[in-house]
Every structure is written in C-alpha cells, then in structure tokens.
PDB file of C-alpha atoms in Angstrom:
ATOM      1  CA  SER Z 285      -2.406  31.506  16.393  1.00 82.00           C
ATOM      2  CA  ALA Z 286      -0.768  34.915  15.911  1.00 87.00           C
ATOM      3  CA  PHE Z 287       1.182  34.176  19.092  1.00 86.00           C
ATOM      4  CA  ASP Z 288       3.979  31.764  18.231  1.00 77.00           C
ATOM      5  CA  GLY Z 289       7.616  31.027  19.020  1.00 69.00           C
ATOM      6  CA  VAL Z 290       8.636  34.396  17.588  1.00 76.00           C
ATOM      7  CA  HIS Z 291       5.724  36.513  18.817  1.00 81.00           C
ATOM      8  CA  ALA Z 292       5.072  35.842  22.507  1.00 87.00           C
ATOM      9  CA  ARG Z 293       3.853  39.405  23.232  1.00 93.00           C
ATOM     10  CA  LEU Z 294       1.910  41.445  20.702  1.00 94.00           C
ATOM     11  CA  GLY Z 295       0.168  44.800  20.500  1.00 94.00           C
ATOM     12  CA  LEU Z 296      -3.114  45.371  18.691  1.00 94.00           C
ATOM     13  CA  PRO Z 297      -1.467  46.725  15.484  1.00 94.00           C
ATOM     14  CA  GLU Z 298       0.856  43.700  15.303  1.00 94.00           C
ATOM     15  CA  ILE Z 299      -2.029  41.272  15.780  1.00 94.00           C
ATOM     16  CA  GLY Z 300      -3.897  43.044  13.009  1.00 94.00           C
ATOM     17  CA  ASN Z 301      -0.934  42.820  10.651  1.00 94.00           C
ATOM     18  CA  ILE Z 302      -0.476  39.096  11.301  1.00 92.00           C
ATOM     19  CA  THR Z 303      -4.143  38.108  11.148  1.00 92.00           C
ATOM     20  CA  GLY Z 304      -5.344  40.561   8.517  1.00 94.00           C
ATOM     21  CA  TYR Z 305      -8.203  41.695  10.761  1.00 95.00           C
ATOM     22  CA  ASP Z 306      -9.058  45.376  11.161  1.00 94.00           C
ATOM     23  CA  ARG Z 307      -8.366  47.118  14.484  1.00 93.00           C
ATOM     24  CA  ALA Z 308     -11.967  47.007  15.692  1.00 95.00           C
ATOM     25  CA  THR Z 309     -12.221  43.255  15.063  1.00 96.00           C
ATOM     26  CA  VAL Z 310      -8.901  42.618  16.797  1.00 95.00           C
ATOM     27  CA  ARG Z 311      -9.957  44.649  19.834  1.00 95.00           C
ATOM     28  CA  ARG Z 312     -13.303  42.836  20.086  1.00 96.00           C
ATOM     29  CA  LEU Z 313     -11.696  39.395  19.819  1.00 96.00           C
ATOM     30  CA  ILE Z 314      -8.957  40.251  22.316  1.00 95.00           C
ATOM     31  CA  ILE Z 315     -11.513  41.465  24.857  1.00 96.00           C
ATOM     32  CA  THR Z 316     -13.378  38.163  24.480  1.00 96.00           C
ATOM     33  CA  LEU Z 317     -10.182  36.114  24.877  1.00 96.00           C
ATOM     34  CA  ILE Z 318      -9.197  38.081  27.984  1.00 96.00           C
ATOM     35  CA  ASP Z 319     -12.673  37.578  29.427  1.00 96.00           C
ATOM     36  CA  GLN Z 320     -12.408  33.820  28.802  1.00 95.00           C
ATOM     37  CA  GLY Z 321      -8.953  33.656  30.390  1.00 95.00           C
ATOM     38  CA  PHE Z 322      -6.960  32.685  27.276  1.00 95.00           C
ATOM     39  CA  VAL Z 323      -5.123  36.027  26.917  1.00 95.00           C
ATOM     40  CA  THR Z 324      -3.655  38.431  29.448  1.00 96.00           C
ATOM     41  CA  ARG Z 325      -2.732  42.113  29.077  1.00 95.00           C
ATOM     42  CA  THR Z 326       0.358  43.971  30.295  1.00 93.00           C
ATOM     43  CA  ASP Z 327       0.333  47.668  29.377  1.00 92.00           C
ATOM     44  CA  LYS Z 328      -0.221  47.765  25.601  1.00 93.00           C
ATOM     45  CA  TYR Z 329       0.818  44.182  24.985  1.00 95.00           C
ATOM     46  CA  PHE Z 330      -1.039  40.885  25.053  1.00 96.00           C
ATOM     47  CA  SER Z 331       0.106  37.290  25.533  1.00 95.00           C
ATOM     48  CA  LEU Z 332      -1.402  33.823  25.877  1.00 93.00           C
ATOM     49  CA  THR Z 333      -2.109  32.268  29.263  1.00 94.00           C
ATOM     50  CA  PRO Z 334      -1.533  28.609  30.231  1.00 92.00           C
ATOM     51  CA  LYS Z 335      -5.280  28.056  29.874  1.00 93.00           C
ATOM     52  CA  ILE Z 336      -4.739  27.718  26.116  1.00 88.00           C
ATOM     53  CA  LEU Z 337      -3.141  24.337  26.853  1.00 86.00           C
ATOM     54  CA  SER Z 338      -6.458  23.007  28.129  1.00 88.00           C
ATOM     55  CA  LEU Z 339      -7.727  22.965  24.542  1.00 85.00           C
ATOM     56  CA  ALA Z 340      -4.704  21.006  23.355  1.00 85.00           C
ATOM     57  CA  GLY Z 341      -4.892  18.712  26.369  1.00 87.00           C
ATOM     58  CA  SER Z 342      -8.469  17.769  25.570  1.00 88.00           C
ATOM     59  CA  TYR Z 343      -7.494  16.855  22.024  1.00 86.00           C
ATOM     60  CA  LEU Z 344      -4.441  14.837  23.085  1.00 89.00           C
ATOM     61  CA  ARG Z 345      -6.368  12.843  25.691  1.00 89.00           C
ATOM     62  CA  SER Z 346      -9.375  12.109  23.477  1.00 89.00           C
ATOM     63  CA  HIS Z 347      -7.121  10.981  20.609  1.00 89.00           C
ATOM     64  CA  GLY Z 348      -5.007   8.608  22.651  1.00 89.00           C
ATOM     65  CA  ILE Z 349      -1.709  10.488  22.307  1.00 91.00           C
ATOM     66  CA  GLY Z 350      -0.620   9.831  25.879  1.00 88.00           C
ATOM     67  CA  ALA Z 351      -2.025   6.298  26.113  1.00 89.00           C
ATOM     68  CA  SER Z 352      -1.325   4.867  22.645  1.00 91.00           C
ATOM     69  CA  VAL Z 353       1.294   7.016  20.911  1.00 93.00           C
ATOM     70  CA  GLN Z 354       3.732   8.446  23.442  1.00 92.00           C
ATOM     71  CA  PRO Z 355       4.782   5.138  25.077  1.00 93.00           C
ATOM     72  CA  ARG Z 356       5.558   3.572  21.710  1.00 94.00           C
ATOM     73  CA  LEU Z 357       7.552   6.536  20.461  1.00 95.00           C
ATOM     74  CA  LYS Z 358       9.575   6.455  23.666  1.00 94.00           C
ATOM     75  CA  ARG Z 359      10.225   2.715  23.541  1.00 94.00           C
ATOM     76  CA  HIS Z 360      11.369   2.677  19.934  1.00 95.00           C
ATOM     77  CA  SER Z 361      13.472   5.828  20.318  1.00 94.00           C
ATOM     78  CA  GLN Z 362      15.422   4.257  23.166  1.00 92.00           C
ATOM     79  CA  GLY Z 363      16.507   1.435  20.880  1.00 90.00           C
ATOM     80  CA  ILE Z 364      18.335   3.814  18.524  1.00 93.00           C
ATOM     81  CA  GLY Z 365      19.101   6.684  20.882  1.00 91.00           C
ATOM     82  CA  ARG Z 366      17.273   9.291  18.800  1.00 93.00           C
ATOM     83  CA  GLU Z 367      14.072  11.255  19.302  1.00 94.00           C
ATOM     84  CA  ILE Z 368      11.061  10.156  17.273  1.00 95.00           C
ATOM     85  CA  SER Z 369       8.259  12.617  16.485  1.00 95.00           C
ATOM     86  CA  LEU Z 370       4.748  12.212  15.111  1.00 96.00           C
ATOM     87  CA  ALA Z 371       3.103  14.899  12.977  1.00 95.00           C
ATOM     88  CA  VAL Z 372      -0.046  15.453  10.937  1.00 93.00           C
ATOM     89  CA  LEU Z 373      -1.274  17.957   8.379  1.00 91.00           C
ATOM     90  CA  SER Z 374      -3.957  20.372   9.573  1.00 85.00           C
ATOM     91  CA  CYS Z 375      -5.324  23.336   7.605  1.00 78.00           C
ATOM     92  CA  GLY Z 376      -2.290  23.395   5.338  1.00 77.00           C
ATOM     93  CA  CYS Z 377       0.224  23.202   8.188  1.00 81.00           C
ATOM     94  CA  ALA Z 378       2.304  20.364   9.604  1.00 88.00           C
ATOM     95  CA  ILE Z 379       1.873  20.071  13.371  1.00 91.00           C
ATOM     96  CA  TYR Z 380       3.678  17.933  15.941  1.00 91.00           C
ATOM     97  CA  LEU Z 381       1.289  15.787  17.983  1.00 92.00           C
ATOM     98  CA  ALA Z 382       3.863  13.817  19.981  1.00 93.00           C
ATOM     99  CA  ARG Z 383       7.601  13.493  20.644  1.00 91.00           C
ATOM    100  CA  SER Z 384       9.629  10.886  22.477  1.00 89.00           C
ATOM    101  CA  ASN Z 385      11.637  13.674  24.238  1.00 73.00           C
ATOM    102  CA  MET Z 386      14.851  11.806  24.931  1.00 63.00           C
ATOM    103  CA  VAL Z 387      17.297  13.426  27.319  1.00 59.00           C
ATOM    104  CA  GLY Z 388      20.634  14.105  25.613  1.00 55.00           C
ATOM    105  CA  ALA Z 389      19.400  13.477  22.066  1.00 53.00           C
ATOM    106  CA  ALA Z 390      22.072  14.179  19.459  1.00 52.00           C
ATOM    107  CA  VAL Z 391      19.807  16.478  17.429  1.00 51.00           C
ATOM    108  CA  SER Z 392      16.921  18.579  18.740  1.00 53.00           C
ATOM    109  CA  PHE Z 393      15.359  21.625  17.065  1.00 57.00           C
ATOM    110  CA  GLY Z 394      13.484  22.677  20.192  1.00 64.00           C
ATOM    111  CA  PHE Z 395      10.069  21.870  18.713  1.00 75.00           C
ATOM    112  CA  THR Z 396       7.352  20.817  21.140  1.00 81.00           C
ATOM    113  CA  VAL Z 397       3.889  19.297  20.815  1.00 85.00           C
ATOM    114  CA  GLY Z 398       1.814  21.812  18.864  1.00 84.00           C
ATOM    115  CA  SER Z 399       4.777  23.305  17.002  1.00 84.00           C
ATOM    116  CA  ARG Z 400       4.276  23.969  13.310  1.00 84.00           C
ATOM    117  CA  LEU Z 401       6.956  22.721  10.914  1.00 85.00           C
ATOM    118  CA  PRO Z 402       8.269  24.474   7.796  1.00 81.00           C
ATOM    119  CA  LEU Z 403       6.178  23.163   4.939  1.00 85.00           C
ATOM    120  CA  LEU Z 404       8.731  22.183   2.292  1.00 93.00           C
ATOM    121  CA  HIS Z 405      12.194  21.490   3.694  1.00 93.00           C
ATOM    122  CA  THR Z 406      11.862  18.707   6.277  1.00 94.00           C
ATOM    123  CA  ALA Z 407      11.545  14.957   5.820  1.00 95.00           C
ATOM    124  CA  ILE Z 408       8.433  14.730   8.007  1.00 95.00           C
ATOM    125  CA  VAL Z 409       6.591  17.331   5.939  1.00 94.00           C
ATOM    126  CA  ARG Z 410       7.601  15.861   2.588  1.00 96.00           C
ATOM    127  CA  MET Z 411       6.369  12.478   3.747  1.00 95.00           C
ATOM    128  CA  LEU Z 412       3.135  14.089   4.899  1.00 95.00           C
ATOM    129  CA  LEU Z 413       2.692  15.715   1.507  1.00 95.00           C
ATOM    130  CA  ALA Z 414       3.344  12.338  -0.108  1.00 93.00           C
ATOM    131  CA  THR Z 415       0.249  10.968   1.665  1.00 92.00           C
ATOM    132  CA  LEU Z 416      -2.051  13.434  -0.105  1.00 92.00           C
ATOM    133  CA  GLN Z 417      -3.922  13.174  -3.357  1.00 90.00           C
ATOM    134  CA  THR Z 418      -2.006  14.718  -6.263  1.00 92.00           C
ATOM    135  CA  ASP Z 419      -4.043  17.921  -6.505  1.00 93.00           C
ATOM    136  CA  ALA Z 420      -3.822  18.647  -2.775  1.00 91.00           C
ATOM    137  CA  MET Z 421      -0.099  17.858  -2.742  1.00 93.00           C
ATOM    138  CA  ASN Z 422       0.615  20.139  -5.700  1.00 94.00           C
ATOM    139  CA  ALA Z 423      -1.394  22.978  -4.165  1.00 94.00           C
ATOM    140  CA  LEU Z 424       0.689  22.937  -0.979  1.00 93.00           C
ATOM    141  CA  ILE Z 425       3.931  22.682  -2.941  1.00 95.00           C
ATOM    142  CA  GLU Z 426       2.948  25.750  -4.957  1.00 94.00           C
ATOM    143  CA  THR Z 427       1.847  27.834  -1.971  1.00 91.00           C
ATOM    144  CA  GLY Z 428       4.458  26.771   0.587  1.00 90.00           C
ATOM    145  CA  ARG Z 429       7.117  29.361   1.450  1.00 89.00           C
ATOM    146  CA  LEU Z 430      10.504  28.727  -0.111  1.00 93.00           C
ATOM    147  CA  ILE Z 431      13.090  29.619   2.522  1.00 92.00           C
ATOM    148  CA  ARG Z 432      16.803  29.040   2.052  1.00 94.00           C
ATOM    149  CA  TYR Z 433      17.658  27.621   5.465  1.00 93.00           C
ATOM    150  CA  THR Z 434      20.990  26.276   4.185  1.00 95.00           C
ATOM    151  CA  ALA Z 435      23.019  26.361   1.003  1.00 95.00           C
ATOM    152  CA  ASP Z 436      21.464  22.974   0.094  1.00 95.00           C
ATOM    153  CA  SER Z 437      17.805  23.940   0.604  1.00 95.00           C
ATOM    154  CA  LEU Z 438      15.876  23.065  -2.546  1.00 95.00           C
ATOM    155  CA  MET Z 439      14.399  26.227  -4.043  1.00 96.00           C
ATOM    156  CA  ASP Z 440      12.890  24.617  -7.145  1.00 96.00           C
ATOM    157  CA  ARG Z 441       9.275  23.575  -6.579  1.00 96.00           C
ATOM    158  CA  ARG Z 442       9.480  20.961  -9.331  1.00 96.00           C
ATOM    159  CA  ALA Z 443      12.500  19.373  -7.654  1.00 96.00           C
ATOM    160  CA  ILE Z 444      10.672  19.366  -4.317  1.00 96.00           C
ATOM    161  CA  GLY Z 445       7.662  17.748  -5.985  1.00 96.00           C
ATOM    162  CA  ALA Z 446       9.870  15.073  -7.512  1.00 97.00           C
ATOM    163  CA  ASP Z 447      11.400  14.327  -4.106  1.00 97.00           C
ATOM    164  CA  ILE Z 448       7.942  14.020  -2.556  1.00 96.00           C
ATOM    165  CA  ARG Z 449       6.798  11.611  -5.276  1.00 95.00           C
ATOM    166  CA  LYS Z 450       9.978   9.600  -4.702  1.00 96.00           C
ATOM    167  CA  ALA Z 451       9.127   9.426  -1.000  1.00 95.00           C
ATOM    168  CA  CYS Z 452       5.678   8.087  -1.846  1.00 92.00           C
ATOM    169  CA  ASP Z 453       7.121   5.408  -4.139  1.00 93.00           C
ATOM    170  CA  GLN Z 454       9.852   4.199  -1.764  1.00 94.00           C
ATOM    171  CA  GLY Z 455       7.852   4.543   1.457  1.00 94.00           C
ATOM    172  CA  PHE Z 456      10.181   6.934   3.260  1.00 96.00           C
ATOM    173  CA  ALA Z 457      11.499  10.493   2.950  1.00 96.00           C
ATOM    174  CA  LEU Z 458      15.139  11.409   3.453  1.00 97.00           C
ATOM    175  CA  VAL Z 459      16.093  15.092   3.498  1.00 96.00           C
ATOM    176  CA  SER Z 460      19.746  15.990   4.021  1.00 96.00           C
ATOM    177  CA  ASN Z 461      21.218  19.354   4.941  1.00 94.00           C
ATOM    178  CA  GLU Z 462      18.171  21.385   3.846  1.00 95.00           C
ATOM    179  CA  PHE Z 463      16.744  22.602   7.144  1.00 93.00           C
ATOM    180  CA  GLU Z 464      19.875  22.782   9.294  1.00 92.00           C
ATOM    181  CA  PRO Z 465      23.497  22.316   8.177  1.00 94.00           C
ATOM    182  CA  GLY Z 466      24.917  18.898   8.928  1.00 95.00           C
ATOM    183  CA  VAL Z 467      21.563  17.320   9.806  1.00 95.00           C
ATOM    184  CA  ALA Z 468      19.519  14.703   7.968  1.00 96.00           C
ATOM    185  CA  GLY Z 469      15.860  13.892   8.530  1.00 96.00           C
ATOM    186  CA  LEU Z 470      14.150  10.559   7.929  1.00 97.00           C
ATOM    187  CA  ALA Z 471      10.383   9.941   7.987  1.00 97.00           C
ATOM    188  CA  VAL Z 472       7.890   7.154   7.260  1.00 97.00           C
ATOM    189  CA  PRO Z 473       4.075   7.088   7.064  1.00 96.00           C
ATOM    190  CA  VAL Z 474       1.808   5.564   9.682  1.00 95.00           C
ATOM    191  CA  GLY Z 475      -0.161   3.439   7.248  1.00 88.00           C
ATOM    192  CA  HIS Z 476       0.194   3.082   3.499  1.00 78.00           C
ATOM    193  CA  PRO Z 477       1.938   6.100   1.889  1.00 66.00           C
ATOM    194  CA  GLY Z 478      -1.127   7.164  -0.110  1.00 67.00           C
ATOM    195  CA  LYS Z 479      -3.559   6.784   2.799  1.00 74.00           C
ATOM    196  CA  ALA Z 480      -1.473   7.416   5.924  1.00 83.00           C
ATOM    197  CA  ARG Z 481      -3.087   9.170   8.883  1.00 82.00           C
ATOM    198  CA  ALA Z 482       0.177  10.575  10.237  1.00 94.00           C
ATOM    199  CA  VAL Z 483       3.949  10.474   9.806  1.00 96.00           C
ATOM    200  CA  ILE Z 484       6.775   9.723  12.235  1.00 97.00           C
ATOM    201  CA  GLY Z 485      10.366  10.809  11.793  1.00 96.00           C
ATOM    202  CA  LEU Z 486      13.724  11.522  13.342  1.00 95.00           C
ATOM    203  CA  SER Z 487      16.760  13.723  12.800  1.00 94.00           C
ATOM    204  CA  ALA Z 488      20.426  12.752  13.082  1.00 94.00           C
ATOM    205  CA  PRO Z 489      23.853  14.125  12.182  1.00 95.00           C
ATOM    206  CA  LEU Z 490      24.331  13.852   8.422  1.00 94.00           C
ATOM    207  CA  ALA Z 491      27.599  11.936   8.801  1.00 94.00           C
ATOM    208  CA  ALA Z 492      25.859   9.304  10.906  1.00 93.00           C
ATOM    209  CA  MET Z 493      22.969   8.882   8.472  1.00 94.00           C
ATOM    210  CA  GLN Z 494      25.430   8.364   5.623  1.00 94.00           C
ATOM    211  CA  GLU Z 495      26.610   5.179   7.327  1.00 96.00           C
ATOM    212  CA  PRO Z 496      24.504   2.304   5.895  1.00 96.00           C
ATOM    213  CA  GLN Z 497      24.287   0.519   9.245  1.00 96.00           C
ATOM    214  CA  THR Z 498      22.943   3.615  11.031  1.00 95.00           C
ATOM    215  CA  PHE Z 499      20.533   4.456   8.232  1.00 96.00           C
ATOM    216  CA  ASP Z 500      19.171   0.906   8.086  1.00 97.00           C
ATOM    217  CA  ALA Z 501      18.728   0.792  11.873  1.00 96.00           C
ATOM    218  CA  CYS Z 502      16.870   4.125  11.915  1.00 97.00           C
ATOM    219  CA  LEU Z 503      14.649   3.207   8.970  1.00 97.00           C
ATOM    220  CA  SER Z 504      13.739  -0.231  10.309  1.00 97.00           C
ATOM    221  CA  THR Z 505      12.991   1.227  13.763  1.00 97.00           C
ATOM    222  CA  LEU Z 506      10.714   3.880  12.299  1.00 97.00           C
ATOM    223  CA  GLN Z 507       8.930   1.298  10.159  1.00 97.00           C
ATOM    224  CA  LEU Z 508       8.392  -1.009  13.132  1.00 97.00           C
ATOM    225  CA  CYS Z 509       7.070   1.870  15.221  1.00 96.00           C
ATOM    226  CA  ALA Z 510       4.782   3.061  12.406  1.00 96.00           C
ATOM    227  CA  ASN Z 511       3.384  -0.437  11.855  1.00 95.00           C
ATOM    228  CA  GLU Z 512       2.682  -0.802  15.564  1.00 95.00           C
ATOM    229  CA  LEU Z 513       0.947   2.573  15.718  1.00 95.00           C
ATOM    230  CA  ASP Z 514      -1.121   1.717  12.660  1.00 93.00           C
ATOM    231  CA  ARG Z 515      -2.405  -1.388  14.474  1.00 92.00           C
ATOM    232  CA  VAL Z 516      -3.047  -0.036  17.975  1.00 91.00           C
ATOM    233  CA  TRP Z 517      -3.773   3.693  17.557  1.00 92.00           C
ATOM    234  CA  ILE Z 518      -7.533   3.254  17.364  1.00 88.00           C
ATOM    235  CA  GLU Z 519      -8.383   6.883  18.157  1.00 83.00           C
ATOM    236  CA  GLY Z 520      -6.314   8.221  15.247  1.00 83.00           C
ATOM    237  CA  PRO Z 521      -5.334  11.854  14.645  1.00 82.00           C
TER     238      PRO Z 521
END
C-alpha cells in the first residue's frame, strides 16, 4: 500500500519512511514480493506489477461487484448523466469498490476502483462515517487529516461531526465546494443510515446542484439505486 497514485516508483529508504519498517524488514519483504511477482525492480527503484490486480479481481468477483453492482450503477447513472460510485470503509479508509464510468461525465476526479478517498471532506466519506457507531465515528473524525483543499474546506472537527450527524438524520450527505472548487458531492447509504453496508454518491457542478430540480433528480436516483442494491446485492461488501 506504500505504492499509490503519488508514489508509483519507490526506493528502499522511501518505502521505509512510508511504512515505518526498518531497512532490513523492507528489504526482506520486497524480496518476497519480487519472488511472488507482485513487485518489479528497475535499478534502485521498485514498482507494482499488474499481478497485484489479481487480488482485487478475486474480491470483486466473489462479492458480486461485476454481476450485481456495476450494471445497476451504470443504468441509474445514465438516467441523470452523472457518474455514480460505491464505496466502503476498510481499516479506517474509504475505498471505491465500483464506479459507473460514464464517458463525458461533467465531473470526474480520476479515481478508480481501489482508490482511497480523503477521510473528512467528501460527501461519500461523511455518509460512510454516519453509518458507524458514535465511538467509531468520533475516533475517525479525530484522527482524520484536516487538509484545506479549498477555501471552504471545513477545518473544525466539531463542525464536521455535526455535518455527519446531520447526514445520518436526513439520510443523505451533501458537501459543497470542500474538496474541489465549484463541485458538490451527494451521497446516500445502501441500507439504513445507522446500519448501511456501503454508500453510493455522485459529484456535479455546484451551480447545477443548487437548482432544486437537479438536486431532487440526483437524490431520488441515488435513493432508488441504493434501495435496489440493498435488495439484490446478496454478496455484500
């Protein structure tokens, strides 16, 4: 996991700094990963190989992402002309499990399946946090990194907590202009807010989401999609 969208090629010292492992441990683990075909070496640098996708592929197939989730995200996204994504919480991180991947979508952050989302400043993540028990939710709010992505990014943890509790009460999260200027995110739970297994959401230009007709259409589409997934997604996340 040290290799991400920022770090595609790493040397041993960099891997150690990111993971916190000492040099000997890093070297031993890297040798094992090279031997297993998950990492390749070029001079003093290391990078992941496509074989790493086989692990993700096994998870996606066994959990019905391609059979149960992807077709429904695609169908509902076509009705409103906006990409719909599904994410879950795993080990304190929010991770995309599926995206509708519409060609020519108005807003796209370049995230793919497996991408990790910023923990505090997106609608999908706030809705995910709203599905947790209070203690678990508060712990992630307190430990999540506060990054000022825009001038409107909330930097007060109490204010973020209040917005998450509001999302739980109303059944949807709306975050405007906090992650990228001029963009609003909308998300709903797959299942009841306090017991949801996953969250789906979309992003749209802020001006469009401020129009009641557009907002209502996006919210109702997400709710219909979430209800359908809650009924048919037997495999779950």
